[in-house]
PDB file of C-alpha atoms in Angstrom:
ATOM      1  CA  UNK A   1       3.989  24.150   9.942  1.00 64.00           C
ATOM      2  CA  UNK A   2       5.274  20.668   8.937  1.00 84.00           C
ATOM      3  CA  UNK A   3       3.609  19.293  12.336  1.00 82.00           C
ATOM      4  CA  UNK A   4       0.154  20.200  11.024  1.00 83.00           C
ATOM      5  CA  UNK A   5       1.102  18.822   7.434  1.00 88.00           C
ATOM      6  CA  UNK A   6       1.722  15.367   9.040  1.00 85.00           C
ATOM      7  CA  UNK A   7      -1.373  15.687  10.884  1.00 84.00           C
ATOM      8  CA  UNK A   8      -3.231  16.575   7.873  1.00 86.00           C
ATOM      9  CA  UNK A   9      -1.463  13.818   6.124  1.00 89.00           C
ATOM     10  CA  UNK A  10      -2.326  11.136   8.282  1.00 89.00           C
ATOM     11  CA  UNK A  11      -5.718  12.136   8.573  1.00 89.00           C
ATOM     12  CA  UNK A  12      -6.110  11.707   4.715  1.00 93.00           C
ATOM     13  CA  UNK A  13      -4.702   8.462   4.744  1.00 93.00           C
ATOM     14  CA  UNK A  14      -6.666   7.178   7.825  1.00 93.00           C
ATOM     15  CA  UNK A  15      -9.976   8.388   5.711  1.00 94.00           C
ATOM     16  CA  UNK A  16      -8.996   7.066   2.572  1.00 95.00           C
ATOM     17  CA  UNK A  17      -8.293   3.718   4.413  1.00 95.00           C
ATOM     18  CA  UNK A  18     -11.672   3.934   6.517  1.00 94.00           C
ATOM     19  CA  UNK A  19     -13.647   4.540   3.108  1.00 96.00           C
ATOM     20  CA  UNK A  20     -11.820   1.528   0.891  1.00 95.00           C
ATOM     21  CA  UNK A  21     -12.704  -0.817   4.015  1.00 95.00           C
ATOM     22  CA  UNK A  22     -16.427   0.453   3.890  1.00 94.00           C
ATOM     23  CA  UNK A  23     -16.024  -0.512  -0.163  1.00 95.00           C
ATOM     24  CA  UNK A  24     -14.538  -3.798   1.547  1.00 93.00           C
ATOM     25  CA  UNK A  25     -17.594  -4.710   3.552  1.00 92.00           C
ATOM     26  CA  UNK A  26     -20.027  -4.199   0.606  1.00 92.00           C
ATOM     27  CA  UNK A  27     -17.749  -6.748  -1.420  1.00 90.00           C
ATOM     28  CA  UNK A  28     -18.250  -8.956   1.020  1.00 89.00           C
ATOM     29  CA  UNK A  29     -22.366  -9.268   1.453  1.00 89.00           C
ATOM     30  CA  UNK A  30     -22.408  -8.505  -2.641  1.00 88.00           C
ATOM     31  CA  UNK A  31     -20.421 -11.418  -3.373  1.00 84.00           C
ATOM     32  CA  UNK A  32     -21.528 -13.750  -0.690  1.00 81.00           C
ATOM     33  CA  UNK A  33     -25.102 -13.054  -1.748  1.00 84.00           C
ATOM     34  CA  UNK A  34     -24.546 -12.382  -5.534  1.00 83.00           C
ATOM     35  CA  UNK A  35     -21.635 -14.068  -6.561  1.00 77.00           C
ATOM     36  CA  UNK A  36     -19.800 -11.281  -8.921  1.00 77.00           C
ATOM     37  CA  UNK A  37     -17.072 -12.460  -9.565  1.00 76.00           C
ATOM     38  CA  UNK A  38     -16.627 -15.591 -11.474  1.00 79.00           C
ATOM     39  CA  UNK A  39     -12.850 -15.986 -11.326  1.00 81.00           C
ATOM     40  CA  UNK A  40     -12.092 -17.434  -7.346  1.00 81.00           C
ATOM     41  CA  UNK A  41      -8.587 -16.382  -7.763  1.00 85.00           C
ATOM     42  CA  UNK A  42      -9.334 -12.675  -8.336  1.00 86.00           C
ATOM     43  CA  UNK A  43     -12.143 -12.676  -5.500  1.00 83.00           C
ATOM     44  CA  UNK A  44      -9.864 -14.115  -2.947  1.00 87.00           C
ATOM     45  CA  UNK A  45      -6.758 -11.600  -3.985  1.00 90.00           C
ATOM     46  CA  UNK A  46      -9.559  -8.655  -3.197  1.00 91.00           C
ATOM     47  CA  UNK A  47     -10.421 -10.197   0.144  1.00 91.00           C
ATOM     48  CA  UNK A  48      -6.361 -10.382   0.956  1.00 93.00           C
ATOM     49  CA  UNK A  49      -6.598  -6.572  -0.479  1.00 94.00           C
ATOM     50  CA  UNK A  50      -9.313  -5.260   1.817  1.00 94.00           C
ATOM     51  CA  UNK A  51      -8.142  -6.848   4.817  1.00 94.00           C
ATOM     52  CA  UNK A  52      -4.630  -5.786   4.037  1.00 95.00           C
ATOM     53  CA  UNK A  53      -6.038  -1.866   3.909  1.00 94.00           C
ATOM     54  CA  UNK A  54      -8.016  -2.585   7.276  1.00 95.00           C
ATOM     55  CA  UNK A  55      -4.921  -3.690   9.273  1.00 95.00           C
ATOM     56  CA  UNK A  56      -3.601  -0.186  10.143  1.00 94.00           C
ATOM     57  CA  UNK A  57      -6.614   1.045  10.973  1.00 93.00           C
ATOM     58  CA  UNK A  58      -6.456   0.387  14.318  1.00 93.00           C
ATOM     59  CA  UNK A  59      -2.734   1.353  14.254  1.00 93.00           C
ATOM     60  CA  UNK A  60      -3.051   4.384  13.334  1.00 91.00           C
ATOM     61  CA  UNK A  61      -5.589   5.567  15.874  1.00 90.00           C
ATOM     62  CA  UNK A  62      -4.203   4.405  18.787  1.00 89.00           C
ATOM     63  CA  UNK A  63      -0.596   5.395  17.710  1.00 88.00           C
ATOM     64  CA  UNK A  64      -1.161   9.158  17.187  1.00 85.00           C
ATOM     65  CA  UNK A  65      -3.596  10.929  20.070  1.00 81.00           C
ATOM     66  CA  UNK A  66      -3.521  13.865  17.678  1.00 82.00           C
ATOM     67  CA  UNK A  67      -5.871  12.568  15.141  1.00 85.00           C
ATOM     68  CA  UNK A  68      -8.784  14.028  15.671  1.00 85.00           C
ATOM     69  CA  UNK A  69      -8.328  16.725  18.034  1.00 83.00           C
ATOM     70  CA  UNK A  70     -11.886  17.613  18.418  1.00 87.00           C
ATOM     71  CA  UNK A  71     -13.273  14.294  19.276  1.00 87.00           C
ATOM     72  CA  UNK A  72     -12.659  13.538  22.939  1.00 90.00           C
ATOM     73  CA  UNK A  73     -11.357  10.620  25.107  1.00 87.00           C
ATOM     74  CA  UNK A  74     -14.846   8.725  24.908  1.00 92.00           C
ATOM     75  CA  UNK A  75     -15.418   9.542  21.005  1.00 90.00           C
ATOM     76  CA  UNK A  76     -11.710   7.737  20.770  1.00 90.00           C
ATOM     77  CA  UNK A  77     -12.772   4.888  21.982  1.00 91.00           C
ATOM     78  CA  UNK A  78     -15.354   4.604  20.320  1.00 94.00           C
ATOM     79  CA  UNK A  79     -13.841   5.361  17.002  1.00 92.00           C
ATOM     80  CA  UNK A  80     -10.640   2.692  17.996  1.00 92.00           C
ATOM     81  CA  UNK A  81     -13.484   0.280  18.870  1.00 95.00           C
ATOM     82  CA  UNK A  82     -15.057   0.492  16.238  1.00 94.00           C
ATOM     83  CA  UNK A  83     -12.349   0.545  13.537  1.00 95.00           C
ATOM     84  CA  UNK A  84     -11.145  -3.082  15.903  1.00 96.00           C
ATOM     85  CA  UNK A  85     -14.573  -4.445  14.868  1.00 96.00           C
ATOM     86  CA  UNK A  86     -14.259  -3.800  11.268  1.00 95.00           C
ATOM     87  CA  UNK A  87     -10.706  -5.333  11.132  1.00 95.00           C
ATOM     88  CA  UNK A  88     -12.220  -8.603  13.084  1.00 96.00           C
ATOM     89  CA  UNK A  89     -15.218  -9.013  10.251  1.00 95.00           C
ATOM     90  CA  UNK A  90     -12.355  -8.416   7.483  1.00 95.00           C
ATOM     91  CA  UNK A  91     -10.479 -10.882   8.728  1.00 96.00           C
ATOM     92  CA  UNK A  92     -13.154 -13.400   9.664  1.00 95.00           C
ATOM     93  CA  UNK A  93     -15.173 -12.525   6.123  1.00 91.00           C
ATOM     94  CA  UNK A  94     -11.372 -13.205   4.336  1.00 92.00           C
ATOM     95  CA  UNK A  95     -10.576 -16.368   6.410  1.00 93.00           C
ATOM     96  CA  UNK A  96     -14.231 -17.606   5.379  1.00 88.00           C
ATOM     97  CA  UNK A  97     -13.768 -16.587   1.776  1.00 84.00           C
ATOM     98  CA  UNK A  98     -10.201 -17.846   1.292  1.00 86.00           C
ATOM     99  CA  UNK A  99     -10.712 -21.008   2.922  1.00 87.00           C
ATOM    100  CA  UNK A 100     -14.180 -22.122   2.170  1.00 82.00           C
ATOM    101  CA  UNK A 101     -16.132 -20.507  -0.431  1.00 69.00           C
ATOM    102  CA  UNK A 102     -15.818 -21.305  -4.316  1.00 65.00           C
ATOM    103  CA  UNK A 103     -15.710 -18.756  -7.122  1.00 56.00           C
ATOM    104  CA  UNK A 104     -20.286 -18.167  -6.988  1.00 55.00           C
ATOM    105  CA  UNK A 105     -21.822 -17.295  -4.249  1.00 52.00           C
ATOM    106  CA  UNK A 106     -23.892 -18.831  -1.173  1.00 51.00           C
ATOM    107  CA  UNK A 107     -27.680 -18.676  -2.764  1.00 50.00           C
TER     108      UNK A 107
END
């Protein structure tokens, strides 16, 4: 019984981490295109934040086979694939945002 509580666990945590990266990417385009926040040193800590909660992403999937166990081997991949891409736009959008954008936003 404690196998399927990890399982169950892990799941919950992958999901919780999938969804705050999703919040993440709208950050992104709503304060590139918006500018929402005024302070630059708050809107480059959430950038850190939300790549921070996108690095185990990948991790995790790859790491436990057991995930999901009614996707199969080509829904994996997909899902691993596509979890890589949202870790390489986090960390491009944060690299971009710590580096070269001030506190408003593009237009």
């Amino acid at each position: 019984m404690e196998q399927k509580q990890k399982m169950v666990t892990e799941a919950r945590i992958f999901i919780r981490l999938g969804l705050l990266s999703f919040i993440g990417l709208a950050f992104y385009y709503a304060h590139l295109f918006f500018g929402l926040l005024s302070n630059a040193f708050l809107f480059k800590a959430l950038a850190v934040t939300f790549l921070l909660a996108t690095v185990p992403l990948p991790i995790i999937l790859v790491n436990n086979k057991k995930l999901f166990p009614e996707l199969n081997s080509s829904g994996k991949a997909v899902l691993t694939a596509a979890t890589v891409l949202l870790l390489l736009h986090h960390f491009l959008m944060t690299f971009i945002f710590v580096m070269f954008l001030n506190s408003n936003g593009m237009f």
